[in-house]
Coordinates of C-alpha atoms in Angstrom, one line a residue:
X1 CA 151.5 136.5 105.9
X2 CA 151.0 134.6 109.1
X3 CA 151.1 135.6 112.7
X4 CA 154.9 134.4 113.1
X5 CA 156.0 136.2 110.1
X6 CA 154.4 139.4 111.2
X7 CA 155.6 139.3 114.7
X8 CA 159.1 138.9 113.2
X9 CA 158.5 142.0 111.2
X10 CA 157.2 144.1 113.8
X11 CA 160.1 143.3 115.4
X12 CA 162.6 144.0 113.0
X13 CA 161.0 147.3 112.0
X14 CA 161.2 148.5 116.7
X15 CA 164.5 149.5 115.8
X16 CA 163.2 151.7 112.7
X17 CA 160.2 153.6 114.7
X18 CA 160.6 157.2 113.7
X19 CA 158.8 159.8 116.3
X20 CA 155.2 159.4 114.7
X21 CA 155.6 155.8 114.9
X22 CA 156.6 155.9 118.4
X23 CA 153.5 158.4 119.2
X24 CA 151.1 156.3 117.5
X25 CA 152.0 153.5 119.8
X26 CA 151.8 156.0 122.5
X27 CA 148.4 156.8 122.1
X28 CA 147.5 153.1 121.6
X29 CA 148.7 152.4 125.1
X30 CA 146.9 155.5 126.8
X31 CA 143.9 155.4 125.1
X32 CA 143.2 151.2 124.4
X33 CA 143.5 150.6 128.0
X34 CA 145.9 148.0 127.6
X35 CA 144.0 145.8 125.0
X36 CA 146.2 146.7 122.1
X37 CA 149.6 145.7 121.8
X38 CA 151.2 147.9 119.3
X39 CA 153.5 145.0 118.5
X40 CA 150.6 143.1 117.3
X41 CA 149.6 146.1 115.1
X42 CA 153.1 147.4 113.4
X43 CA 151.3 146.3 110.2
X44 CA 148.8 148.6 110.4
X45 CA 150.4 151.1 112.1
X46 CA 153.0 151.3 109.2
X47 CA 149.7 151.8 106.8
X48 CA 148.3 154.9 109.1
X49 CA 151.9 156.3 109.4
X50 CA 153.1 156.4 105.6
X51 CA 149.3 157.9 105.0
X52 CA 149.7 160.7 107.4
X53 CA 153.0 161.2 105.6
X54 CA 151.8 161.2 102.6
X55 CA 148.8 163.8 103.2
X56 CA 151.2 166.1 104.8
X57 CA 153.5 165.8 101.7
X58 CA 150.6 166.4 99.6
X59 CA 149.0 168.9 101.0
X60 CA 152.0 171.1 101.8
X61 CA 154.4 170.3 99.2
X62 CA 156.9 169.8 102.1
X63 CA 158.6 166.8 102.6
X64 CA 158.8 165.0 106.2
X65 CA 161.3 166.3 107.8
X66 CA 163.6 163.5 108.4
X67 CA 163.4 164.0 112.1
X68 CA 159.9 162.5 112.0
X69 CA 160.3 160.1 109.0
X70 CA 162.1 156.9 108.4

């Protein structure tokens, strides 16, 4: 996937952050100092997220509530 492609994804998926999403990029801003652009980094960020989910899932049987999950 090239960099146009994944700018228009990360894009297209702002309108789908859930709250962990949008804390994630929180954190980004506060703690990268304002080199990373969380834009840039929806890719990965979508990764980390759907893990976290998926641990908490895991480990207590529980889904996400829907609140915090897309």
């Amino acid at each position: 996937m090239d960099a146009q492609q994944q700018q228009g994804n990360a894009s297209g998926n702002a309108g789908q952050e859930d709250y962990l999403d949008k804390g994630l990029d929180a954190a980004e801003k506060k703690f990268g100092q304002g080199k990373v652009d969380p834009n840039k980094e929806r890719g990965v960020n979508e990764k980390v997220t759907d893990k976290a989910r998926g641990m908490f899932e895991k480990a207590t049987g529980k889904d996400v509530p829907a609140k915090f999950s897309n």
